[in-house]
PDB file of C-alpha atoms in Angstrom:
ATOM      1  CA  UNK A 840      16.669  17.207  41.255  1.00 42.00           C
ATOM      2  CA  UNK A 841      18.669  17.324  38.012  1.00 41.00           C
ATOM      3  CA  UNK A 842      17.259  18.220  34.623  1.00 40.00           C
ATOM      4  CA  UNK A 843      18.428  17.151  31.178  1.00 45.00           C
ATOM      5  CA  UNK A 844      17.248  19.499  28.492  1.00 42.00           C
ATOM      6  CA  UNK A 845      16.677  23.105  27.514  1.00 39.00           C
ATOM      7  CA  UNK A 846      16.023  25.547  30.293  1.00 37.00           C
ATOM      8  CA  UNK A 847      15.635  29.319  30.704  1.00 32.00           C
ATOM      9  CA  UNK A 848      17.717  31.332  33.147  1.00 33.00           C
ATOM     10  CA  UNK A 849      16.465  34.315  35.109  1.00 31.00           C
ATOM     11  CA  UNK A 850      17.305  36.648  32.263  1.00 33.00           C
ATOM     12  CA  UNK A 851      15.224  34.643  29.820  1.00 30.00           C
ATOM     13  CA  UNK A 852      18.272  33.248  27.997  1.00 27.00           C
ATOM     14  CA  UNK A 853      18.025  29.633  26.865  1.00 27.00           C
ATOM     15  CA  UNK A 854      20.492  27.257  28.475  1.00 26.00           C
ATOM     16  CA  UNK A 855      21.146  23.599  27.789  1.00 30.00           C
ATOM     17  CA  UNK A 856      22.158  21.026  30.373  1.00 33.00           C
ATOM     18  CA  UNK A 857      22.741  17.667  28.703  1.00 39.00           C
ATOM     19  CA  UNK A 858      23.181  14.651  30.941  1.00 42.00           C
ATOM     20  CA  UNK A 859      25.716  11.985  30.059  1.00 43.00           C
ATOM     21  CA  UNK A 860      23.769   8.685  29.742  1.00 45.00           C
ATOM     22  CA  UNK A 861      26.811   6.834  31.067  1.00 43.00           C
ATOM     23  CA  UNK A 862      27.397   9.166  33.963  1.00 43.00           C
ATOM     24  CA  UNK A 863      26.873   8.400  37.638  1.00 42.00           C
ATOM     25  CA  UNK A 864      24.178   9.526  40.061  1.00 41.00           C
ATOM     26  CA  UNK A 865      21.330   9.480  37.571  1.00 41.00           C
ATOM     27  CA  UNK A 866      18.576   9.337  40.218  1.00 47.00           C
ATOM     28  CA  UNK A 867      16.015  12.131  40.068  1.00 51.00           C
ATOM     29  CA  UNK A 868      16.892  13.104  36.506  1.00 61.00           C
ATOM     30  CA  UNK A 869      14.033  14.756  34.600  1.00 61.00           C
ATOM     31  CA  UNK A 870      13.989  15.207  30.830  1.00 60.00           C
ATOM     32  CA  UNK A 871      12.583  18.213  29.018  1.00 58.00           C
ATOM     33  CA  UNK A 872      10.530  17.215  25.937  1.00 59.00           C
ATOM     34  CA  UNK A 873      13.201  18.522  23.571  1.00 54.00           C
ATOM     35  CA  UNK A 874      15.860  16.300  25.137  1.00 62.00           C
ATOM     36  CA  UNK A 875      13.520  13.306  25.211  1.00 70.00           C
ATOM     37  CA  UNK A 876      13.091  13.707  21.457  1.00 68.00           C
ATOM     38  CA  UNK A 877      16.868  14.040  21.076  1.00 66.00           C
ATOM     39  CA  UNK A 878      17.523  10.823  22.978  1.00 75.00           C
ATOM     40  CA  UNK A 879      14.776   8.959  21.084  1.00 75.00           C
ATOM     41  CA  UNK A 880      16.312   9.974  17.747  1.00 74.00           C
ATOM     42  CA  UNK A 881      19.787   9.065  19.010  1.00 74.00           C
ATOM     43  CA  UNK A 882      18.491   5.662  20.132  1.00 80.00           C
ATOM     44  CA  UNK A 883      16.935   5.015  16.730  1.00 77.00           C
ATOM     45  CA  UNK A 884      20.225   5.841  14.993  1.00 74.00           C
ATOM     46  CA  UNK A 885      22.118   3.500  17.312  1.00 79.00           C
ATOM     47  CA  UNK A 886      19.735   0.671  16.442  1.00 79.00           C
ATOM     48  CA  UNK A 887      19.874   1.424  12.719  1.00 69.00           C
ATOM     49  CA  UNK A 888      23.681   1.225  12.780  1.00 71.00           C
ATOM     50  CA  UNK A 889      23.395  -1.773  15.142  1.00 74.00           C
ATOM     51  CA  UNK A 890      25.385  -0.183  17.953  1.00 80.00           C
ATOM     52  CA  UNK A 891      23.518  -2.380  20.390  1.00 81.00           C
ATOM     53  CA  UNK A 892      25.900  -1.955  23.339  1.00 82.00           C
ATOM     54  CA  UNK A 893      25.527   1.829  23.260  1.00 83.00           C
ATOM     55  CA  UNK A 894      21.768   1.464  22.809  1.00 83.00           C
ATOM     56  CA  UNK A 895      21.558  -0.645  25.971  1.00 86.00           C
ATOM     57  CA  UNK A 896      23.410   2.000  27.966  1.00 86.00           C
ATOM     58  CA  UNK A 897      21.094   4.733  26.728  1.00 85.00           C
ATOM     59  CA  UNK A 898      18.003   2.644  27.504  1.00 87.00           C
ATOM     60  CA  UNK A 899      19.215   2.002  31.068  1.00 86.00           C
ATOM     61  CA  UNK A 900      19.739   5.733  31.487  1.00 84.00           C
ATOM     62  CA  UNK A 901      16.264   6.566  30.169  1.00 84.00           C
ATOM     63  CA  UNK A 902      14.663   3.996  32.467  1.00 85.00           C
ATOM     64  CA  UNK A 903      16.169   5.809  35.483  1.00 83.00           C
ATOM     65  CA  UNK A 904      14.769   9.187  34.458  1.00 81.00           C
ATOM     66  CA  UNK A 905      11.661  10.464  36.197  1.00 76.00           C
ATOM     67  CA  UNK A 906       8.331  11.912  35.111  1.00 74.00           C
ATOM     68  CA  UNK A 907       7.815  10.317  31.684  1.00 76.00           C
ATOM     69  CA  UNK A 908       4.677   8.624  30.353  1.00 77.00           C
ATOM     70  CA  UNK A 909       4.323   5.037  31.525  1.00 82.00           C
ATOM     71  CA  UNK A 910       4.182   3.833  27.911  1.00 79.00           C
ATOM     72  CA  UNK A 911       7.727   5.178  27.361  1.00 79.00           C
ATOM     73  CA  UNK A 912       9.071   3.102  30.231  1.00 84.00           C
ATOM     74  CA  UNK A 913       7.257   0.022  28.925  1.00 82.00           C
ATOM     75  CA  UNK A 914       8.690   0.496  25.421  1.00 81.00           C
ATOM     76  CA  UNK A 915      12.223   1.101  26.715  1.00 84.00           C
ATOM     77  CA  UNK A 916      12.089  -1.862  29.059  1.00 84.00           C
ATOM     78  CA  UNK A 917      10.731  -4.138  26.336  1.00 81.00           C
ATOM     79  CA  UNK A 918      13.451  -3.076  23.907  1.00 85.00           C
ATOM     80  CA  UNK A 919      16.193  -3.462  26.519  1.00 86.00           C
ATOM     81  CA  UNK A 920      14.938  -6.936  27.436  1.00 82.00           C
ATOM     82  CA  UNK A 921      14.970  -7.945  23.785  1.00 82.00           C
ATOM     83  CA  UNK A 922      18.498  -6.564  23.234  1.00 82.00           C
ATOM     84  CA  UNK A 923      19.799  -8.385  26.301  1.00 80.00           C
ATOM     85  CA  UNK A 924      18.300 -11.618  24.995  1.00 76.00           C
ATOM     86  CA  UNK A 925      19.371 -11.209  21.367  1.00 75.00           C
ATOM     87  CA  UNK A 926      22.853  -9.803  22.020  1.00 75.00           C
ATOM     88  CA  UNK A 927      24.029 -10.934  25.464  1.00 69.00           C
ATOM     89  CA  UNK A 928      27.722 -10.435  24.693  1.00 59.00           C
ATOM     90  CA  UNK A 929      27.815  -6.697  25.171  1.00 47.00           C
ATOM     91  CA  UNK A 930      25.241  -6.051  22.470  1.00 41.00           C
ATOM     92  CA  UNK A 931      27.616  -5.129  19.685  1.00 44.00           C
ATOM     93  CA  UNK A 932      25.612  -6.758  16.927  1.00 44.00           C
ATOM     94  CA  UNK A 933      28.447  -9.292  16.773  1.00 42.00           C
ATOM     95  CA  UNK A 934      27.157 -11.365  19.727  1.00 39.00           C
ATOM     96  CA  UNK A 935      30.627 -12.829  20.194  1.00 37.00           C
ATOM     97  CA  UNK A 936      30.390 -14.918  17.043  1.00 35.00           C
ATOM     98  CA  UNK A 937      32.173 -12.592  14.633  1.00 34.00           C
ATOM     99  CA  UNK A 938      29.159 -12.423  12.333  1.00 37.00           C
ATOM    100  CA  UNK A 939      27.824  -8.896  12.588  1.00 39.00           C
ATOM    101  CA  UNK A 940      24.720  -7.967  10.647  1.00 43.00           C
ATOM    102  CA  UNK A 941      26.099  -4.527   9.969  1.00 42.00           C
ATOM    103  CA  UNK A 942      29.541  -3.009  10.377  1.00 38.00           C
ATOM    104  CA  UNK A 943      29.425   0.713   9.512  1.00 41.00           C
ATOM    105  CA  UNK A 944      29.831   3.160  12.397  1.00 44.00           C
ATOM    106  CA  UNK A 945      28.036   5.896  10.541  1.00 49.00           C
ATOM    107  CA  UNK A 946      24.529   5.610   9.192  1.00 52.00           C
ATOM    108  CA  UNK A 947      24.948   3.831   5.836  1.00 54.00           C
ATOM    109  CA  UNK A 948      23.336   4.957   2.621  1.00 53.00           C
ATOM    110  CA  UNK A 949      20.643   2.833   1.021  1.00 54.00           C
ATOM    111  CA  UNK A 950      23.064   1.964  -1.766  1.00 50.00           C
ATOM    112  CA  UNK A 951      25.667   0.751   0.746  1.00 57.00           C
ATOM    113  CA  UNK A 952      23.125  -1.385   2.571  1.00 51.00           C
ATOM    114  CA  UNK A 953      21.916  -2.993  -0.637  1.00 56.00           C
ATOM    115  CA  UNK A 954      25.487  -3.683  -1.747  1.00 48.00           C
ATOM    116  CA  UNK A 955      26.186  -5.396   1.566  1.00 54.00           C
ATOM    117  CA  UNK A 956      22.998  -7.420   1.233  1.00 45.00           C
ATOM    118  CA  UNK A 957      24.066  -8.720  -2.167  1.00 48.00           C
ATOM    119  CA  UNK A 958      27.302 -10.088  -0.751  1.00 47.00           C
ATOM    120  CA  UNK A 959      27.186 -10.545   3.049  1.00 58.00           C
ATOM    121  CA  UNK A 960      30.545 -11.565   4.528  1.00 60.00           C
ATOM    122  CA  UNK A 961      29.302 -14.947   5.753  1.00 65.00           C
ATOM    123  CA  UNK A 962      26.152 -16.985   5.241  1.00 72.00           C
ATOM    124  CA  UNK A 963      26.646 -19.782   7.715  1.00 77.00           C
ATOM    125  CA  UNK A 964      24.003 -21.008  10.147  1.00 83.00           C
ATOM    126  CA  UNK A 965      24.809 -18.336  12.732  1.00 83.00           C
ATOM    127  CA  UNK A 966      24.276 -15.479  10.279  1.00 83.00           C
ATOM    128  CA  UNK A 967      21.072 -16.976   8.871  1.00 88.00           C
ATOM    129  CA  UNK A 968      19.593 -17.636  12.306  1.00 90.00           C
ATOM    130  CA  UNK A 969      20.398 -14.123  13.460  1.00 88.00           C
ATOM    131  CA  UNK A 970      18.722 -12.505  10.443  1.00 90.00           C
ATOM    132  CA  UNK A 971      15.618 -14.673  10.759  1.00 93.00           C
ATOM    133  CA  UNK A 972      15.411 -14.107  14.506  1.00 94.00           C
ATOM    134  CA  UNK A 973      15.443 -10.311  14.089  1.00 92.00           C
ATOM    135  CA  UNK A 974      12.913 -10.585  11.273  1.00 94.00           C
ATOM    136  CA  UNK A 975      10.448 -12.418  13.496  1.00 95.00           C
ATOM    137  CA  UNK A 976      11.121 -10.979  16.948  1.00 92.00           C
ATOM    138  CA  UNK A 977      12.552  -7.463  16.849  1.00 90.00           C
ATOM    139  CA  UNK A 978      10.178  -4.972  18.536  1.00 88.00           C
ATOM    140  CA  UNK A 979      10.981  -2.241  15.998  1.00 89.00           C
ATOM    141  CA  UNK A 980       9.391  -2.443  12.550  1.00 90.00           C
ATOM    142  CA  UNK A 981      12.338  -0.738  10.836  1.00 87.00           C
ATOM    143  CA  UNK A 982      14.668  -3.473  12.054  1.00 88.00           C
ATOM    144  CA  UNK A 983      12.291  -6.198  10.870  1.00 92.00           C
ATOM    145  CA  UNK A 984      12.214  -4.544   7.447  1.00 90.00           C
ATOM    146  CA  UNK A 985      16.011  -4.386   7.319  1.00 85.00           C
ATOM    147  CA  UNK A 986      16.241  -8.061   8.249  1.00 89.00           C
ATOM    148  CA  UNK A 987      13.828  -8.897   5.415  1.00 92.00           C
ATOM    149  CA  UNK A 988      16.048  -7.011   2.970  1.00 87.00           C
ATOM    150  CA  UNK A 989      18.939  -9.161   4.114  1.00 86.00           C
ATOM    151  CA  UNK A 990      16.883 -12.337   3.974  1.00 91.00           C
ATOM    152  CA  UNK A 991      16.181 -11.718   0.286  1.00 90.00           C
ATOM    153  CA  UNK A 992      19.828 -12.519  -0.480  1.00 87.00           C
ATOM    154  CA  UNK A 993      20.407 -15.477   1.839  1.00 88.00           C
ATOM    155  CA  UNK A 994      21.336 -18.579  -0.112  1.00 85.00           C
ATOM    156  CA  UNK A 995      19.446 -21.095   1.996  1.00 87.00           C
ATOM    157  CA  UNK A 996      16.343 -22.952   0.854  1.00 86.00           C
ATOM    158  CA  UNK A 997      14.727 -23.061   4.292  1.00 91.00           C
ATOM    159  CA  UNK A 998      14.345 -19.273   4.375  1.00 94.00           C
ATOM    160  CA  UNK A 999      11.258 -19.332   2.116  1.00 96.00           C
ATOM    161  CA  UNK A1000       9.468 -21.830   4.329  1.00 96.00           C
ATOM    162  CA  UNK A1001      10.371 -19.862   7.463  1.00 96.00           C
ATOM    163  CA  UNK A1002       8.958 -16.620   6.072  1.00 97.00           C
ATOM    164  CA  UNK A1003       5.790 -18.272   4.772  1.00 97.00           C
ATOM    165  CA  UNK A1004       5.147 -20.053   8.071  1.00 97.00           C
ATOM    166  CA  UNK A1005       5.708 -16.808   9.980  1.00 97.00           C
ATOM    167  CA  UNK A1006       3.230 -14.933   7.768  1.00 97.00           C
ATOM    168  CA  UNK A1007       0.458 -17.521   8.034  1.00 96.00           C
ATOM    169  CA  UNK A1008       0.791 -18.317  11.750  1.00 95.00           C
ATOM    170  CA  UNK A1009       1.729 -15.020  13.438  1.00 94.00           C
ATOM    171  CA  UNK A1010       0.198 -11.562  13.665  1.00 93.00           C
ATOM    172  CA  UNK A1011       2.498  -9.377  11.591  1.00 95.00           C
ATOM    173  CA  UNK A1012       2.081  -5.663  10.925  1.00 94.00           C
ATOM    174  CA  UNK A1013       0.680  -5.034   7.414  1.00 94.00           C
ATOM    175  CA  UNK A1014       3.750  -3.026   6.361  1.00 93.00           C
ATOM    176  CA  UNK A1015       6.051  -5.862   7.422  1.00 95.00           C
ATOM    177  CA  UNK A1016       3.768  -8.395   5.721  1.00 97.00           C
ATOM    178  CA  UNK A1017       4.108  -6.534   2.434  1.00 97.00           C
ATOM    179  CA  UNK A1018       7.898  -6.326   2.810  1.00 96.00           C
ATOM    180  CA  UNK A1019       7.971 -10.070   3.470  1.00 97.00           C
ATOM    181  CA  UNK A1020       5.951 -10.723   0.313  1.00 97.00           C
ATOM    182  CA  UNK A1021       8.437  -8.605  -1.638  1.00 96.00           C
ATOM    183  CA  UNK A1022      11.261 -10.592  -0.072  1.00 95.00           C
ATOM    184  CA  UNK A1023       9.679 -13.856  -1.201  1.00 96.00           C
ATOM    185  CA  UNK A1024       9.308 -12.568  -4.746  1.00 96.00           C
ATOM    186  CA  UNK A1025      12.935 -11.404  -4.834  1.00 93.00           C
ATOM    187  CA  UNK A1026      13.940 -14.889  -3.703  1.00 93.00           C
ATOM    188  CA  UNK A1027      11.997 -16.376  -6.618  1.00 94.00           C
ATOM    189  CA  UNK A1028       9.207 -17.925  -4.540  1.00 95.00           C
ATOM    190  CA  UNK A1029       6.073 -18.881  -6.478  1.00 95.00           C
ATOM    191  CA  UNK A1030       2.612 -20.199  -5.703  1.00 95.00           C
ATOM    192  CA  UNK A1031      -0.388 -19.156  -3.646  1.00 96.00           C
ATOM    193  CA  UNK A1032      -0.206 -17.916  -0.080  1.00 95.00           C
ATOM    194  CA  UNK A1033      -3.279 -17.545   2.140  1.00 96.00           C
ATOM    195  CA  UNK A1034      -2.855 -15.182   5.075  1.00 96.00           C
ATOM    196  CA  UNK A1035      -4.688 -12.632   7.210  1.00 95.00           C
ATOM    197  CA  UNK A1036      -4.427  -8.987   6.225  1.00 94.00           C
ATOM    198  CA  UNK A1037      -6.441  -6.258   7.958  1.00 91.00           C
ATOM    199  CA  UNK A1038      -8.765  -8.859   9.482  1.00 91.00           C
ATOM    200  CA  UNK A1039      -9.398 -10.507   6.093  1.00 94.00           C
ATOM    201  CA  UNK A1040      -8.302 -13.873   4.748  1.00 96.00           C
ATOM    202  CA  UNK A1041      -6.590 -13.099   1.444  1.00 96.00           C
ATOM    203  CA  UNK A1042      -5.039 -15.356  -1.168  1.00 96.00           C
ATOM    204  CA  UNK A1043      -1.993 -13.981  -2.964  1.00 97.00           C
ATOM    205  CA  UNK A1044       0.342 -15.193  -5.693  1.00 97.00           C
ATOM    206  CA  UNK A1045       3.847 -14.611  -4.353  1.00 97.00           C
ATOM    207  CA  UNK A1046       5.392 -14.061  -7.784  1.00 97.00           C
ATOM    208  CA  UNK A1047       2.922 -11.214  -8.484  1.00 97.00           C
ATOM    209  CA  UNK A1048       3.921  -9.033  -5.516  1.00 97.00           C
ATOM    210  CA  UNK A1049       4.805  -5.513  -6.791  1.00 97.00           C
ATOM    211  CA  UNK A1050       8.394  -4.489  -6.107  1.00 94.00           C
ATOM    212  CA  UNK A1051       7.810  -0.826  -6.971  1.00 93.00           C
ATOM    213  CA  UNK A1052       4.958   1.534  -7.693  1.00 93.00           C
ATOM    214  CA  UNK A1053       5.375   0.905 -11.421  1.00 93.00           C
ATOM    215  CA  UNK A1054       4.671  -2.800 -10.840  1.00 96.00           C
ATOM    216  CA  UNK A1055       1.093  -2.137  -9.738  1.00 96.00           C
ATOM    217  CA  UNK A1056      -1.761  -2.499 -12.272  1.00 95.00           C
ATOM    218  CA  UNK A1057      -2.633   0.490 -14.453  1.00 94.00           C
ATOM    219  CA  UNK A1058      -5.841   1.214 -12.519  1.00 94.00           C
ATOM    220  CA  UNK A1059      -3.761   1.866  -9.391  1.00 96.00           C
ATOM    221  CA  UNK A1060      -1.511   4.290 -11.279  1.00 96.00           C
ATOM    222  CA  UNK A1061      -4.510   6.085 -12.808  1.00 96.00           C
ATOM    223  CA  UNK A1062      -5.861   6.917  -9.360  1.00 97.00           C
ATOM    224  CA  UNK A1063      -2.577   8.517  -8.352  1.00 96.00           C
ATOM    225  CA  UNK A1064      -2.109  10.385 -11.636  1.00 96.00           C
ATOM    226  CA  UNK A1065      -5.583  11.879 -11.383  1.00 96.00           C
ATOM    227  CA  UNK A1066      -4.809  13.248  -7.916  1.00 96.00           C
ATOM    228  CA  UNK A1067      -1.391  14.536  -8.973  1.00 96.00           C
ATOM    229  CA  UNK A1068      -2.855  16.513 -11.878  1.00 95.00           C
ATOM    230  CA  UNK A1069      -5.519  18.171  -9.742  1.00 95.00           C
ATOM    231  CA  UNK A1070      -3.411  18.735  -6.607  1.00 93.00           C
ATOM    232  CA  UNK A1071      -0.586  20.383  -8.522  1.00 92.00           C
ATOM    233  CA  UNK A1072      -2.849  23.284  -9.487  1.00 91.00           C
ATOM    234  CA  UNK A1073      -3.213  24.360  -5.851  1.00 85.00           C
ATOM    235  CA  UNK A1074       0.237  23.425  -4.549  1.00 86.00           C
ATOM    236  CA  UNK A1075       3.155  22.119  -6.653  1.00 87.00           C
ATOM    237  CA  UNK A1076       4.504  20.181  -3.662  1.00 87.00           C
ATOM    238  CA  UNK A1077       1.336  18.135  -3.158  1.00 89.00           C
ATOM    239  CA  UNK A1078       1.966  15.554  -5.925  1.00 92.00           C
ATOM    240  CA  UNK A1079       5.079  14.356  -4.071  1.00 90.00           C
ATOM    241  CA  UNK A1080       3.140  13.885  -0.843  1.00 91.00           C
ATOM    242  CA  UNK A1081       0.287  12.242  -2.733  1.00 93.00           C
ATOM    243  CA  UNK A1082       2.684   9.681  -4.217  1.00 94.00           C
ATOM    244  CA  UNK A1083       4.198   8.831  -0.826  1.00 91.00           C
ATOM    245  CA  UNK A1084       0.772   8.584   0.812  1.00 93.00           C
ATOM    246  CA  UNK A1085      -0.443   6.304  -1.975  1.00 96.00           C
ATOM    247  CA  UNK A1086       2.621   4.061  -1.604  1.00 94.00           C
ATOM    248  CA  UNK A1087       1.935   3.706   2.115  1.00 92.00           C
ATOM    249  CA  UNK A1088      -1.736   2.983   1.496  1.00 95.00           C
ATOM    250  CA  UNK A1089      -0.966   0.282  -1.060  1.00 96.00           C
ATOM    251  CA  UNK A1090       1.348  -1.506   1.350  1.00 94.00           C
ATOM    252  CA  UNK A1091      -1.505  -1.802   3.819  1.00 94.00           C
ATOM    253  CA  UNK A1092      -4.326  -2.565   1.408  1.00 96.00           C
ATOM    254  CA  UNK A1093      -2.603  -4.898  -1.073  1.00 97.00           C
ATOM    255  CA  UNK A1094      -4.653  -8.052  -1.565  1.00 96.00           C
ATOM    256  CA  UNK A1095      -7.624  -6.900   0.526  1.00 96.00           C
ATOM    257  CA  UNK A1096     -11.200  -6.306  -0.601  1.00 95.00           C
ATOM    258  CA  UNK A1097     -10.506  -2.571  -0.919  1.00 95.00           C
ATOM    259  CA  UNK A1098      -7.512  -3.274  -3.152  1.00 96.00           C
ATOM    260  CA  UNK A1099      -9.500  -5.606  -5.394  1.00 95.00           C
ATOM    261  CA  UNK A1100     -12.148  -2.914  -5.679  1.00 94.00           C
ATOM    262  CA  UNK A1101      -9.501  -0.459  -6.939  1.00 95.00           C
ATOM    263  CA  UNK A1102      -8.811  -2.826  -9.825  1.00 94.00           C
ATOM    264  CA  UNK A1103     -12.282  -2.460 -11.315  1.00 90.00           C
ATOM    265  CA  UNK A1104     -12.035  -1.049 -14.801  1.00 83.00           C
ATOM    266  CA  UNK A1105     -14.478   1.860 -14.557  1.00 89.00           C
ATOM    267  CA  UNK A1106     -14.184   5.615 -14.145  1.00 91.00           C
ATOM    268  CA  UNK A1107     -16.394   5.690 -11.054  1.00 93.00           C
ATOM    269  CA  UNK A1108     -13.894   3.615  -9.089  1.00 95.00           C
ATOM    270  CA  UNK A1109     -11.008   5.848 -10.145  1.00 95.00           C
ATOM    271  CA  UNK A1110     -13.032   8.937  -9.193  1.00 95.00           C
ATOM    272  CA  UNK A1111     -13.958   7.567  -5.759  1.00 97.00           C
ATOM    273  CA  UNK A1112     -10.455   6.502  -4.744  1.00 97.00           C
ATOM    274  CA  UNK A1113      -8.829   9.590  -6.260  1.00 97.00           C
ATOM    275  CA  UNK A1114     -11.217  11.806  -4.293  1.00 97.00           C
ATOM    276  CA  UNK A1115     -10.586   9.796  -1.116  1.00 97.00           C
ATOM    277  CA  UNK A1116      -6.817  10.021  -1.631  1.00 96.00           C
ATOM    278  CA  UNK A1117      -7.017  13.791  -2.227  1.00 96.00           C
ATOM    279  CA  UNK A1118      -9.143  14.287   0.897  1.00 95.00           C
ATOM    280  CA  UNK A1119      -6.738  12.203   2.997  1.00 94.00           C
ATOM    281  CA  UNK A1120      -3.798  14.090   1.504  1.00 92.00           C
ATOM    282  CA  UNK A1121      -5.189  17.481   2.502  1.00 92.00           C
ATOM    283  CA  UNK A1122      -6.019  16.248   6.005  1.00 91.00           C
ATOM    284  CA  UNK A1123      -2.504  14.855   6.353  1.00 88.00           C
ATOM    285  CA  UNK A1124      -0.653  17.902   5.027  1.00 87.00           C
ATOM    286  CA  UNK A1125      -2.893  20.771   6.152  1.00 88.00           C
ATOM    287  CA  UNK A1126      -5.024  19.220   8.891  1.00 89.00           C
ATOM    288  CA  UNK A1127      -8.300  20.194   7.211  1.00 90.00           C
ATOM    289  CA  UNK A1128     -10.190  19.719   3.939  1.00 91.00           C
ATOM    290  CA  UNK A1129     -13.534  20.672   2.393  1.00 94.00           C
ATOM    291  CA  UNK A1130     -15.366  17.449   1.598  1.00 94.00           C
ATOM    292  CA  UNK A1131     -17.944  19.192  -0.607  1.00 95.00           C
ATOM    293  CA  UNK A1132     -15.242  20.771  -2.759  1.00 95.00           C
ATOM    294  CA  UNK A1133     -13.463  17.444  -3.147  1.00 96.00           C
ATOM    295  CA  UNK A1134     -16.626  15.670  -4.244  1.00 96.00           C
ATOM    296  CA  UNK A1135     -17.419  18.424  -6.756  1.00 96.00           C
ATOM    297  CA  UNK A1136     -13.895  18.357  -8.176  1.00 96.00           C
ATOM    298  CA  UNK A1137     -13.932  14.604  -8.761  1.00 96.00           C
ATOM    299  CA  UNK A1138     -17.529  14.335  -9.877  1.00 95.00           C
ATOM    300  CA  UNK A1139     -18.749  12.282  -6.924  1.00 96.00           C
ATOM    301  CA  UNK A1140     -22.487  12.198  -7.527  1.00 94.00           C
ATOM    302  CA  UNK A1141     -25.070  10.843  -5.084  1.00 94.00           C
ATOM    303  CA  UNK A1142     -24.910   7.486  -6.864  1.00 93.00           C
ATOM    304  CA  UNK A1143     -21.178   7.317  -6.071  1.00 94.00           C
ATOM    305  CA  UNK A1144     -21.430   8.779  -2.560  1.00 95.00           C
ATOM    306  CA  UNK A1145     -21.494   5.433  -0.740  1.00 95.00           C
ATOM    307  CA  UNK A1146     -18.514   4.075  -2.705  1.00 95.00           C
ATOM    308  CA  UNK A1147     -16.587   7.287  -2.044  1.00 96.00           C
ATOM    309  CA  UNK A1148     -17.217   7.025   1.699  1.00 96.00           C
ATOM    310  CA  UNK A1149     -16.075   3.403   1.637  1.00 95.00           C
ATOM    311  CA  UNK A1150     -12.848   4.462  -0.087  1.00 96.00           C
ATOM    312  CA  UNK A1151     -12.321   7.189   2.534  1.00 95.00           C
ATOM    313  CA  UNK A1152     -12.851   4.642   5.280  1.00 94.00           C
ATOM    314  CA  UNK A1153     -10.225   2.324   3.774  1.00 94.00           C
ATOM    315  CA  UNK A1154      -7.611   5.090   3.654  1.00 93.00           C
ATOM    316  CA  UNK A1155      -8.451   6.239   7.181  1.00 88.00           C
ATOM    317  CA  UNK A1156      -7.768   2.694   8.342  1.00 85.00           C
ATOM    318  CA  UNK A1157      -4.254   3.044   6.969  1.00 86.00           C
ATOM    319  CA  UNK A1158      -3.706   6.257   8.941  1.00 76.00           C
ATOM    320  CA  UNK A1159      -4.823   4.571  12.172  1.00 70.00           C
ATOM    321  CA  UNK A1160      -2.485   1.605  11.686  1.00 71.00           C
ATOM    322  CA  UNK A1161       0.523   3.604  10.495  1.00 66.00           C
ATOM    323  CA  UNK A1162       3.443   2.706  12.798  1.00 56.00           C
ATOM    324  CA  UNK A1163       5.024   5.579  14.777  1.00 48.00           C
ATOM    325  CA  UNK A1164       8.072   7.015  13.075  1.00 44.00           C
ATOM    326  CA  UNK A1165       7.519   5.141   9.870  1.00 43.00           C
ATOM    327  CA  UNK A1166       8.643   7.523   7.141  1.00 41.00           C
ATOM    328  CA  UNK A1167       7.816   7.106   3.516  1.00 39.00           C
ATOM    329  CA  UNK A1168       7.768   3.328   3.123  1.00 37.00           C
ATOM    330  CA  UNK A1169       8.780   2.184  -0.303  1.00 40.00           C
ATOM    331  CA  UNK A1170       6.662  -0.448  -2.107  1.00 43.00           C
TER     332      UNK A1170
END
């Protein structure tokens, strides 16, 4: 049996035995948890920089390793199958056509990506089809989001109709739905769109989709500001985490009944959602929170108790649906 990962020799000294994913004789390889995490991170970086050929090799290596959870093998096999289908010509991201979605070998900065999106090298049918295919079919949410950023700058009229049809006919993760709505607004799309979000039928005006936190109505900002003021007293780092948590929550809840409730112009609504956000924040950052203290701080009386619990339930729903590895989504 061979092991890839961190071990301990007889003297208690840590040793590391990395296994080359492209090496031979990979049967009976076992991964320590630390090396599994290393390979998962490395795989994500390969996909982000669209080094699809290297990603395929790593996936084949991981599939030959022993002793992992069955769900890991299912995820790796699904991703490998998709890569083989989408990029059969060695998986370089070029697909033999010469129209790569991304060229940089190193992980590009956000500014570099956006600059490339504004002026992609080619916008012929091959490029457009590749972007739209990844948008609709890639098994990783981050890649779907990147494709939607690219789609915002494609100069083809049919893109709007493709995105709208995808949103109204397919089950799309709420985070990706919101990114698609932002894409449509950036493309100048207007009019009503009826779609399913969090098991609700919602009607949205595409031109009203917020592109940043500042674009949301004032009631939404008031909820966050109230939490930031109170949380800062206990921990000056909490306002940052509160802002990121609120951004994530808004991406999920935008357009739903809970979101419409936030827009009510009364202090009780602000109190209830601010208290729910603060409670969720403490549970997320510290793993525990005192519900009684939170309700006292935000003035949640018995008459507001039911509304407060409903707000907590809405934010908990976001936590349950949060995709693995999704860091700090940006509205």
